[in-house]
GROMACS .gro file of C-alpha atoms in nm:
model
  431
    1MET     CA    1  -0.741   2.872  -1.799
    2ASP     CA    2  -1.109   2.918  -1.800
    3PHE     CA    3  -1.247   2.648  -1.583
    4ILE     CA    4  -1.601   2.616  -1.746
    5LYS     CA    5  -1.456   2.644  -2.095
    6GLU     CA    6  -1.203   2.366  -2.026
    7LEU     CA    7  -1.483   2.146  -1.881
    8THR     CA    8  -1.712   2.220  -2.160
    9TRP     CA    9  -1.499   2.092  -2.444
   10ARG     CA   10  -1.412   1.799  -2.241
   11GLY     CA   11  -1.774   1.699  -2.221
   12MET     CA   12  -1.768   1.730  -1.842
   13ILE     CA   13  -2.061   1.994  -1.780
   14HIS     CA   14  -2.413   1.895  -1.715
   15THR     CA   15  -2.578   2.197  -1.533
   16VAL     CA   16  -2.451   2.511  -1.421
   17MET     CA   17  -2.634   2.753  -1.188
   18PRO     CA   18  -2.663   3.095  -1.322
   19GLY     CA   19  -2.395   3.339  -1.180
   20THR     CA   20  -2.119   3.065  -1.158
   21GLU     CA   21  -1.917   3.201  -1.439
   22GLU     CA   22  -1.941   3.554  -1.315
   23GLN     CA   23  -1.820   3.415  -0.980
   24LEU     CA   24  -1.517   3.244  -1.111
   25ALA     CA   25  -1.423   3.543  -1.328
   26SER     CA   26  -1.415   3.766  -1.020
   27GLY     CA   27  -1.121   3.592  -0.895
   28MET     CA   28  -0.977   3.288  -0.694
   29THR     CA   29  -1.286   3.074  -0.583
   30THR     CA   30  -1.322   2.793  -0.339
   31ALA     CA   31  -1.520   2.507  -0.435
   32TYR     CA   32  -1.585   2.160  -0.276
   33LEU     CA   33  -1.670   1.808  -0.399
   34GLY     CA   34  -1.795   1.538  -0.162
   35ILE     CA   35  -1.642   1.186  -0.169
   36ASP     CA   36  -1.810   0.883  -0.031
   37PRO     CA   37  -1.569   0.708   0.217
   38THR     CA   38  -1.748   0.371   0.233
   39ALA     CA   39  -1.423   0.200   0.115
   40ASP     CA   40  -1.041   0.264   0.181
   41SER     CA   41  -0.983   0.321  -0.191
   42LEU     CA   42  -1.137   0.527  -0.469
   43HIS     CA   43  -1.262   0.358  -0.776
   44ILE     CA   44  -1.278   0.508  -1.120
   45GLY     CA   45  -1.635   0.610  -1.070
   46HIS     CA   46  -1.485   0.871  -0.845
   47LEU     CA   47  -1.236   1.002  -1.103
   48VAL     CA   48  -1.470   1.238  -1.284
   49GLY     CA   49  -1.510   1.429  -0.973
   50VAL     CA   50  -1.148   1.424  -0.889
   51MET     CA   51  -1.054   1.536  -1.239
   52MET     CA   52  -1.301   1.822  -1.194
   53LEU     CA   53  -1.116   1.926  -0.882
   54LYS     CA   54  -0.781   1.883  -1.058
   55HIS     CA   55  -0.899   2.115  -1.350
   56PHE     CA   56  -1.035   2.349  -1.091
   57GLN     CA   57  -0.688   2.385  -0.917
   58ARG     CA   58  -0.516   2.420  -1.258
   59ALA     CA   59  -0.745   2.718  -1.344
   60GLY     CA   60  -0.606   2.883  -1.029
   61HIS     CA   61  -0.906   2.820  -0.791
   62LYS     CA   62  -0.901   2.644  -0.451
   63PRO     CA   63  -1.029   2.278  -0.429
   64ILE     CA   64  -1.172   2.114  -0.108
   65ALA     CA   65  -1.218   1.751  -0.117
   66LEU     CA   66  -1.485   1.662   0.141
   67VAL     CA   67  -1.479   1.310   0.270
   68GLY     CA   68  -1.840   1.233   0.388
   69GLY     CA   69  -1.767   1.075   0.736
   70ALA     CA   70  -2.102   1.191   0.863
   71THR     CA   71  -2.299   1.146   0.548
   72GLY     CA   72  -2.137   0.823   0.503
   73MET     CA   73  -2.298   0.720   0.830
   74ILE     CA   74  -2.637   0.774   0.671
   75GLY     CA   75  -2.627   0.689   0.303
   76ASP     CA   76  -2.728   0.897   0.014
   77PRO     CA   77  -3.060   0.797  -0.135
   78SER     CA   78  -2.981   0.941  -0.472
   79MET     CA   79  -2.977   0.696  -0.754
   80LYS     CA   80  -3.014   0.403  -0.497
   81SER     CA   81  -3.293   0.176  -0.434
   82GLN     CA   82  -3.197   0.043  -0.100
   83GLU     CA   83  -3.050   0.186   0.227
   84ARG     CA   84  -2.680   0.088   0.271
   85LYS     CA   85  -2.469  -0.039   0.559
   86LEU     CA   86  -2.359   0.235   0.801
   87LEU     CA   87  -1.975   0.254   0.917
   88ASP     CA   88  -1.822   0.315   1.245
   89GLU     CA   89  -1.585   0.604   1.307
   90GLU     CA   90  -1.267   0.402   1.319
   91THR     CA   91  -1.325   0.242   0.967
   92LEU     CA   92  -1.426   0.598   0.836
   93ARG     CA   93  -1.093   0.752   0.965
   94HIS     CA   94  -0.895   0.470   0.815
   95ASN     CA   95  -1.075   0.519   0.487
   96GLN     CA   96  -1.014   0.901   0.492
   97GLU     CA   97  -0.641   0.864   0.528
   98ALA     CA   98  -0.632   0.603   0.244
   99ILE     CA   99  -0.826   0.823   0.003
  100LYS     CA  100  -0.620   1.134   0.084
  101LYS     CA  101  -0.311   0.944  -0.029
  102GLN     CA  102  -0.487   0.870  -0.364
  103LEU     CA  103  -0.600   1.231  -0.400
  104ALA     CA  104  -0.237   1.351  -0.343
  105ARG     CA  105  -0.163   1.208  -0.682
  106PHE     CA  106  -0.402   1.446  -0.844
  107LEU     CA  107  -0.407   1.748  -0.621
  108ASP     CA  108  -0.153   1.966  -0.459
  109PHE     CA  109  -0.216   1.955  -0.092
  110ASP     CA  110   0.127   2.052   0.038
  111SER     CA  111   0.250   2.377  -0.130
  112ASP     CA  112   0.221   2.719   0.024
  113ALA     CA  113   0.022   2.835  -0.289
  114PRO     CA  114  -0.300   3.019  -0.193
  115ASN     CA  115  -0.505   2.764  -0.390
  116ALA     CA  116  -0.346   2.456  -0.224
  117ALA     CA  117  -0.601   2.182  -0.184
  118GLU     CA  118  -0.758   2.099   0.148
  119LEU     CA  119  -0.922   1.763   0.273
  120VAL     CA  120  -1.201   1.801   0.522
  121ASN     CA  121  -1.442   1.550   0.693
  122ASN     CA  122  -1.793   1.657   0.766
  123TYR     CA  123  -1.800   1.418   1.082
  124ASP     CA  124  -1.580   1.682   1.235
  125TRP     CA  125  -1.840   1.940   1.235
  126MET     CA  126  -2.141   1.715   1.279
  127LYS     CA  127  -2.030   1.480   1.561
  128ASN     CA  128  -2.109   1.733   1.839
  129PHE     CA  129  -2.438   1.869   1.671
  130SER     CA  130  -2.727   1.758   1.874
  131PHE     CA  131  -3.059   1.648   1.711
  132LEU     CA  132  -3.239   1.943   1.862
  133ASP     CA  133  -2.985   2.195   1.766
  134PHE     CA  134  -2.998   2.046   1.402
  135ILE     CA  135  -3.378   2.067   1.365
  136ARG     CA  136  -3.405   2.404   1.526
  137ASP     CA  137  -3.098   2.554   1.347
  138VAL     CA  138  -3.110   2.382   0.996
  139GLY     CA  139  -3.430   2.207   0.958
  140LYS     CA  140  -3.653   2.515   1.019
  141HIS     CA  141  -3.505   2.685   0.709
  142ILE     CA  142  -3.614   2.409   0.457
  143THR     CA  143  -3.974   2.297   0.404
  144VAL     CA  144  -4.090   1.941   0.364
  145ASN     CA  145  -4.254   2.045   0.037
  146TYR     CA  146  -3.900   2.164  -0.083
  147MET     CA  147  -3.747   1.830   0.012
  148MET     CA  148  -4.028   1.616  -0.126
  149ALA     CA  149  -3.975   1.771  -0.474
  150LYS     CA  150  -3.631   1.650  -0.518
  151ASP     CA  151  -3.602   1.366  -0.772
  152SER     CA  152  -3.399   1.138  -0.532
  153VAL     CA  153  -3.696   1.152  -0.283
  154LYS     CA  154  -3.979   1.127  -0.539
  155LYS     CA  155  -3.832   0.816  -0.709
  156ARG     CA  156  -3.802   0.640  -0.359
  157LEU     CA  157  -4.153   0.739  -0.264
  158SER     CA  158  -4.322   0.668  -0.596
  159GLY     CA  159  -4.331   0.297  -0.571
  160GLU     CA  160  -4.014   0.212  -0.759
  161SER     CA  161  -3.868   0.077  -0.440
  162GLN     CA  162  -4.041  -0.172  -0.214
  163GLN     CA  163  -3.864  -0.049   0.101
  164GLY     CA  164  -3.982   0.313   0.084
  165MET     CA  165  -3.752   0.570   0.253
  166SER     CA  166  -3.629   0.607   0.618
  167PHE     CA  167  -3.624   0.926   0.785
  168THR     CA  168  -3.256   0.893   0.815
  169GLU     CA  169  -3.219   0.902   0.430
  170PHE     CA  170  -3.480   1.175   0.405
  171SER     CA  171  -3.283   1.401   0.620
  172TYR     CA  172  -2.959   1.339   0.397
  173GLN     CA  173  -3.004   1.654   0.183
  174LEU     CA  174  -3.022   1.857   0.485
  175VAL     CA  175  -2.697   1.720   0.624
  176GLN     CA  176  -2.524   1.779   0.290
  177GLY     CA  177  -2.693   2.119   0.263
  178TYR     CA  178  -2.527   2.205   0.610
  179ASP     CA  179  -2.189   2.100   0.479
  180PHE     CA  180  -2.209   2.369   0.214
  181LEU     CA  181  -2.337   2.622   0.471
  182ASN     CA  182  -2.053   2.530   0.716
  183LEU     CA  183  -1.780   2.553   0.438
  184TYR     CA  184  -1.939   2.884   0.309
  185ARG     CA  185  -1.917   3.015   0.663
  186GLU     CA  186  -1.577   2.877   0.767
  187LYS     CA  187  -1.375   2.868   0.441
  188ASN     CA  188  -1.560   3.103   0.213
  189CYS     CA  189  -1.666   2.817  -0.011
  190ARG     CA  190  -1.874   2.956  -0.287
  191LEU     CA  191  -1.922   2.663  -0.516
  192GLN     CA  192  -2.007   2.298  -0.488
  193LEU     CA  193  -1.911   2.045  -0.776
  194GLY     CA  194  -2.070   1.701  -0.814
  195GLY     CA  195  -2.228   1.441  -1.053
  196SER     CA  196  -2.566   1.520  -1.203
  197ASP     CA  197  -2.745   1.299  -0.963
  198GLN     CA  198  -2.627   1.528  -0.682
  199TRP     CA  199  -2.806   1.849  -0.811
  200GLY     CA  200  -3.088   1.818  -0.565
  201ASN     CA  201  -2.874   1.783  -0.266
  202ILE     CA  202  -2.630   2.065  -0.391
  203THR     CA  203  -2.922   2.316  -0.438
  204THR     CA  204  -3.054   2.243  -0.107
  205GLY     CA  205  -2.722   2.386   0.016
  206THR     CA  206  -2.737   2.689  -0.184
  207GLU     CA  207  -3.095   2.745  -0.074
  208LEU     CA  208  -2.969   2.700   0.312
  209ILE     CA  209  -2.708   2.955   0.257
  210ARG     CA  210  -2.946   3.207   0.105
  211ARG     CA  211  -3.199   3.155   0.374
  212THR     CA  212  -2.987   3.155   0.671
  213LEU     CA  213  -2.709   3.409   0.590
  214GLY     CA  214  -2.869   3.579   0.289
  215GLY     CA  215  -2.553   3.460   0.092
  216GLU     CA  216  -2.500   3.354  -0.268
  217ALA     CA  217  -2.355   3.015  -0.355
  218PHE     CA  218  -2.333   2.833  -0.682
  219ALA     CA  219  -2.359   2.476  -0.821
  220LEU     CA  220  -2.187   2.294  -1.115
  221THR     CA  221  -2.249   1.934  -1.205
  222CYS     CA  222  -2.102   1.681  -1.452
  223PRO     CA  223  -2.287   1.426  -1.635
  224LEU     CA  224  -2.271   1.061  -1.500
  225ILE     CA  225  -2.037   0.866  -1.725
  226THR     CA  226  -2.184   0.592  -1.930
  227LYS     CA  227  -2.058   0.339  -2.191
  228ALA     CA  228  -2.153   0.349  -2.551
  229ASP     CA  229  -2.317   0.009  -2.519
  230GLY     CA  230  -2.523   0.110  -2.230
  231GLY     CA  231  -2.327  -0.087  -1.978
  232LYS     CA  232  -2.225   0.070  -1.646
  233PHE     CA  233  -1.894   0.250  -1.656
  234GLY     CA  234  -1.626   0.119  -1.425
  235LYS     CA  235  -1.784  -0.214  -1.363
  236THR     CA  236  -1.609  -0.544  -1.489
  237GLU     CA  237  -1.705  -0.899  -1.422
  238SER     CA  238  -1.495  -0.897  -1.104
  239GLY     CA  239  -1.663  -0.573  -0.994
  240ASN     CA  240  -1.530  -0.212  -0.955
  241VAL     CA  241  -1.200  -0.098  -1.107
  242TRP     CA  242  -1.031   0.040  -0.805
  243LEU     CA  243  -0.730   0.292  -0.784
  244ASP     CA  244  -0.570   0.086  -0.501
  245ARG     CA  245  -0.338  -0.194  -0.654
  246ARG     CA  246  -0.458  -0.420  -0.361
  247TYR     CA  247  -0.803  -0.444  -0.532
  248THR     CA  248  -0.716  -0.384  -0.903
  249SER     CA  249  -0.354  -0.457  -1.012
  250PRO     CA  250  -0.189  -0.191  -1.230
  251TYR     CA  251  -0.197  -0.433  -1.506
  252LYS     CA  252  -0.572  -0.484  -1.490
  253PHE     CA  253  -0.618  -0.132  -1.449
  254TYR     CA  254  -0.425  -0.056  -1.770
  255GLN     CA  255  -0.605  -0.338  -1.955
  256PHE     CA  256  -0.934  -0.186  -1.868
  257TRP     CA  257  -0.855   0.137  -2.031
  258LEU     CA  258  -0.684  -0.019  -2.331
  259ASN     CA  259  -0.990  -0.237  -2.407
  260VAL     CA  260  -1.258   0.042  -2.414
  261SER     CA  261  -1.447   0.089  -2.742
  262ASP     CA  262  -1.335   0.349  -2.992
  263GLU     CA  263  -1.633   0.563  -2.905
  264ASP     CA  264  -1.578   0.548  -2.542
  265ALA     CA  265  -1.205   0.610  -2.592
  266GLU     CA  266  -1.280   0.941  -2.761
  267LYS     CA  267  -1.494   1.048  -2.467
  268TYR     CA  268  -1.288   0.920  -2.182
  269ILE     CA  269  -0.952   1.068  -2.316
  270LYS     CA  270  -1.111   1.419  -2.262
  271ILE     CA  271  -1.247   1.349  -1.918
  272PHE     CA  272  -0.962   1.137  -1.763
  273THR     CA  273  -0.641   1.305  -1.881
  274GLU     CA  274  -0.491   1.664  -1.895
  275LEU     CA  275  -0.408   1.634  -2.264
  276PRO     CA  276  -0.473   1.946  -2.460
  277GLN     CA  277  -0.761   1.969  -2.704
  278GLU     CA  278  -0.525   1.994  -3.003
  279GLU     CA  279  -0.339   1.673  -2.901
  280ILE     CA  280  -0.658   1.483  -2.842
  281MET     CA  281  -0.804   1.598  -3.179
  282ALA     CA  282  -0.493   1.479  -3.361
  283LEU     CA  283  -0.521   1.141  -3.175
  284VAL     CA  284  -0.893   1.120  -3.286
  285GLU     CA  285  -0.794   1.179  -3.652
  286GLU     CA  286  -0.517   0.923  -3.618
  287GLN     CA  287  -0.765   0.679  -3.493
  288LYS     CA  288  -1.005   0.738  -3.781
  289ALA     CA  289  -0.725   0.698  -4.031
  290ASP     CA  290  -0.613   0.357  -3.886
  291PRO     CA  291  -0.845   0.233  -3.614
  292GLY     CA  292  -0.646  -0.106  -3.587
  293LYS     CA  293  -0.359   0.088  -3.424
  294ARG     CA  294  -0.591   0.215  -3.139
  295PRO     CA  295  -0.380   0.523  -3.063
  296LEU     CA  296  -0.667   0.660  -2.844
  297GLN     CA  297  -0.677   0.357  -2.621
  298LYS     CA  298  -0.308   0.340  -2.590
  299ARG     CA  299  -0.264   0.700  -2.499
  300LEU     CA  300  -0.574   0.692  -2.262
  301ALA     CA  301  -0.427   0.385  -2.090
  302LYS     CA  302  -0.078   0.533  -2.062
  303GLU     CA  303  -0.183   0.873  -1.926
  304ILE     CA  304  -0.424   0.741  -1.661
  305THR     CA  305  -0.220   0.452  -1.557
  306THR     CA  306   0.080   0.679  -1.492
  307MET     CA  307  -0.131   0.931  -1.311
  308VAL     CA  308  -0.297   0.680  -1.081
  309HIS     CA  309  -0.001   0.441  -1.025
  310SER     CA  310   0.348   0.526  -1.189
  311ALA     CA  311   0.543   0.536  -1.516
  312GLU     CA  312   0.708   0.210  -1.387
  313ASP     CA  313   0.373   0.042  -1.331
  314TYR     CA  314   0.279   0.148  -1.682
  315GLU     CA  315   0.594   0.013  -1.855
  316THR     CA  316   0.549  -0.318  -1.660
  317ALA     CA  317   0.195  -0.343  -1.779
  318VAL     CA  318   0.286  -0.281  -2.129
  319GLU     CA  319   0.556  -0.533  -2.124
  320ALA     CA  320   0.314  -0.782  -1.949
  321SER     CA  321   0.063  -0.739  -2.224
  322GLN     CA  322   0.312  -0.828  -2.481
  323MET     CA  323   0.433  -1.135  -2.297
  324LEU     CA  324   0.131  -1.351  -2.384
  325PHE     CA  325   0.108  -1.244  -2.737
  326GLY     CA  326   0.466  -1.173  -2.845
  327ASN     CA  327   0.770  -1.382  -2.944
  328ASN     CA  328   1.087  -1.384  -2.750
  329THR     CA  329   0.915  -1.285  -2.437
  330ALA     CA  330   1.098  -1.509  -2.190
  331GLU     CA  331   1.306  -1.229  -2.058
  332ILE     CA  332   0.999  -1.017  -1.990
  333LEU     CA  333   0.833  -1.317  -1.810
  334HIS     CA  334   1.124  -1.363  -1.574
  335LYS     CA  335   1.123  -0.977  -1.496
  336LEU     CA  336   0.742  -0.980  -1.385
  337ASP     CA  337   0.666  -0.941  -1.019
  338GLU     CA  338   0.421  -1.195  -0.863
  339GLU     CA  339   0.131  -0.939  -0.855
  340THR     CA  340   0.172  -0.855  -1.235
  341LEU     CA  341   0.224  -1.224  -1.328
  342LEU     CA  342  -0.087  -1.344  -1.154
  343ALA     CA  343  -0.280  -1.051  -1.307
  344VAL     CA  344  -0.177  -1.148  -1.657
  345LEU     CA  345  -0.250  -1.507  -1.613
  346ASP     CA  346  -0.592  -1.447  -1.420
  347GLY     CA  347  -0.819  -1.716  -1.551
  348VAL     CA  348  -0.556  -1.964  -1.667
  349PRO     CA  349  -0.595  -2.313  -1.519
  350GLN     CA  350  -0.366  -2.356  -1.215
  351TYR     CA  351  -0.219  -2.677  -1.075
  352GLU     CA  352  -0.067  -2.702  -0.727
  353VAL     CA  353   0.248  -2.919  -0.673
  354PRO     CA  354   0.466  -2.991  -0.372
  355ARG     CA  355   0.810  -2.813  -0.370
  356SER     CA  356   0.974  -3.159  -0.322
  357ALA     CA  357   0.862  -3.267  -0.677
  358ILE     CA  358   1.086  -2.983  -0.801
  359GLU     CA  359   1.375  -3.038  -0.558
  360GLU     CA  360   1.403  -3.392  -0.635
  361GLY     CA  361   1.459  -3.343  -0.999
  362THR     CA  362   1.136  -3.464  -1.130
  363LYS     CA  363   1.126  -3.488  -1.507
  364LEU     CA  364   0.899  -3.244  -1.707
  365ALA     CA  365   0.678  -3.511  -1.829
  366ASP     CA  366   0.622  -3.668  -1.497
  367LEU     CA  367   0.541  -3.333  -1.334
  368LEU     CA  368   0.311  -3.236  -1.611
  369VAL     CA  369   0.128  -3.574  -1.634
  370ASP     CA  370   0.165  -3.758  -1.302
  371VAL     CA  371   0.206  -3.494  -1.054
  372ALA     CA  372  -0.016  -3.218  -1.214
  373PRO     CA  373  -0.271  -3.340  -1.479
  374VAL     CA  374  -0.172  -3.076  -1.736
  375PHE     CA  375  -0.144  -3.329  -2.028
  376PRO     CA  376  -0.347  -3.654  -2.045
  377SER     CA  377  -0.037  -3.874  -2.145
  378LYS     CA  378   0.330  -3.846  -2.204
  379GLY     CA  379   0.299  -3.961  -2.562
  380GLU     CA  380   0.074  -3.655  -2.639
  381LEU     CA  381   0.310  -3.420  -2.451
  382ARG     CA  382   0.617  -3.580  -2.649
  383LYS     CA  383   0.439  -3.539  -2.976
  384LEU     CA  384   0.333  -3.181  -2.916
  385ALA     CA  385   0.718  -3.099  -2.833
  386GLN     CA  386   0.839  -3.270  -3.138
  387GLN     CA  387   0.606  -3.043  -3.342
  388GLY     CA  388   0.751  -2.735  -3.163
  389GLY     CA  389   0.424  -2.669  -2.979
  390PHE     CA  390   0.539  -2.697  -2.612
  391SER     CA  391   0.688  -2.433  -2.412
  392ILE     CA  392   0.805  -2.362  -2.044
  393ASN     CA  393   0.827  -2.012  -1.933
  394LYS     CA  394   0.779  -1.897  -2.306
  395GLU     CA  395   1.085  -2.102  -2.416
  396LYS     CA  396   1.022  -2.399  -2.657
  397VAL     CA  397   1.111  -2.742  -2.509
  398GLN     CA  398   1.175  -3.048  -2.708
  399ASP     CA  399   1.314  -3.271  -2.435
  400VAL     CA  400   1.017  -3.364  -2.226
  401TYR     CA  401   1.219  -3.584  -1.999
  402ALA     CA  402   1.468  -3.316  -1.895
  403PRO     CA  403   1.469  -3.269  -1.503
  404VAL     CA  404   1.269  -2.972  -1.360
  405GLU     CA  405   1.520  -2.730  -1.196
  406THR     CA  406   1.465  -2.447  -0.936
  407CYS     CA  407   1.618  -2.194  -1.180
  408MET     CA  408   1.288  -2.257  -1.384
  409LEU     CA  409   1.067  -2.112  -1.113
  410LEU     CA  410   0.928  -1.778  -1.176
  411ASN     CA  411   0.914  -1.564  -0.848
  412ASN     CA  412   1.050  -1.893  -0.701
  413LYS     CA  413   0.703  -2.030  -0.710
  414TYR     CA  414   0.550  -2.064  -1.068
  415ILE     CA  415   0.601  -2.255  -1.382
  416LEU     CA  416   0.416  -2.150  -1.699
  417ALA     CA  417   0.355  -2.439  -1.926
  418GLN     CA  418   0.224  -2.347  -2.284
  419GLN     CA  419   0.041  -2.583  -2.531
  420GLY     CA  420   0.036  -2.431  -2.887
  421LYS     CA  421  -0.009  -2.061  -2.922
  422LYS     CA  422  -0.269  -1.965  -2.678
  423LYS     CA  423  -0.328  -2.240  -2.428
  424TYR     CA  424  -0.154  -2.187  -2.084
  425HIS     CA  425  -0.121  -2.369  -1.768
  426LEU     CA  426   0.018  -2.242  -1.441
  427ILE     CA  427   0.197  -2.468  -1.209
  428VAL     CA  428   0.206  -2.350  -0.851
  429VAL     CA  429   0.472  -2.477  -0.632
  430LYS     CA  430   0.359  -2.507  -0.262
  431ASP     CA  431   0.576  -2.537   0.040
   0.00000   0.00000   0.00000
């Protein structure tokens, strides 16, 4: 596989330094990509870089994922208007381990292949570097004029930001540049990958390698991912879409991809899956012929949910999606785990009731009118049931005076009351 050709048709190339293609054609090349360890999970904004590393390894080259423990303690000024909170070493180490587990779903770290992936942390070579050594051995090779010319610096100093820029942040590009120099020296790393906003930092590294060792290194960046409507990719009303299920459930993760626009789906399926070009083009044609079937979104959501989570999580998410809108879905509802159930019913009004109300055989009408104010009156509830518009756990109920039984509880804790086709209420039983 030709790495640059592969990334080109996928729309994943922004800038390539001259000589990069020749370097890759000369044999197995080592490249690295930096990952910010400010959380113990990656979010989908990181996935473009991770997919670059994945394609790089598929092309027979050796990927290095660099967790920026040292740079995470400083904060990259690129594309940011404010300085960020700095992290302690214990937090950074925890985050590094969590991130490696996620990366292992994309990259082969464990085989004995010559291009097996590696994970490194720049804190390991920066922690014992004294300030005097750094400014003598690194700082003297790069002029202030060169550093001031970078867009990330110019924007912060041009008055766009009220805060200006600290010396700590100004020095960031030197620290990142030294990472490249160190990996060039220690691991024969010839290429750095990153987002287009990193071009200035990456080229500082290639310049440092040239000036200190007389070596030649290369850079390749991908475009920053945008949405067709101009909104920020990967952001929802509740914040980032995370890869860790503790922060974004597999169901919500699946739903994010399922609900992207047609235009975005065509772009994202090239970037975030390994599907070959012919298969993607066939899906694009299928979408044009019948947009209502949304084959692009469905396939995108399947591929990426399976890759990040599992095939089982994908199947559960599909079933859960059908549960709200399909018929005869009581069986699906009873199979859902608590995490998925709550994700599907996010935003549905909730009512807490004591477990004693269930165990004492309270009648449905009493539970839903007196104990939890789901319905304003028993008369209204009775009328709704007679018209076939009342369900408990997706099963129609006509006798509103039937007792509530513990076998009705979903995950031994929840009852789903449905009013008409689309109005849901969740009863939460508290011990």
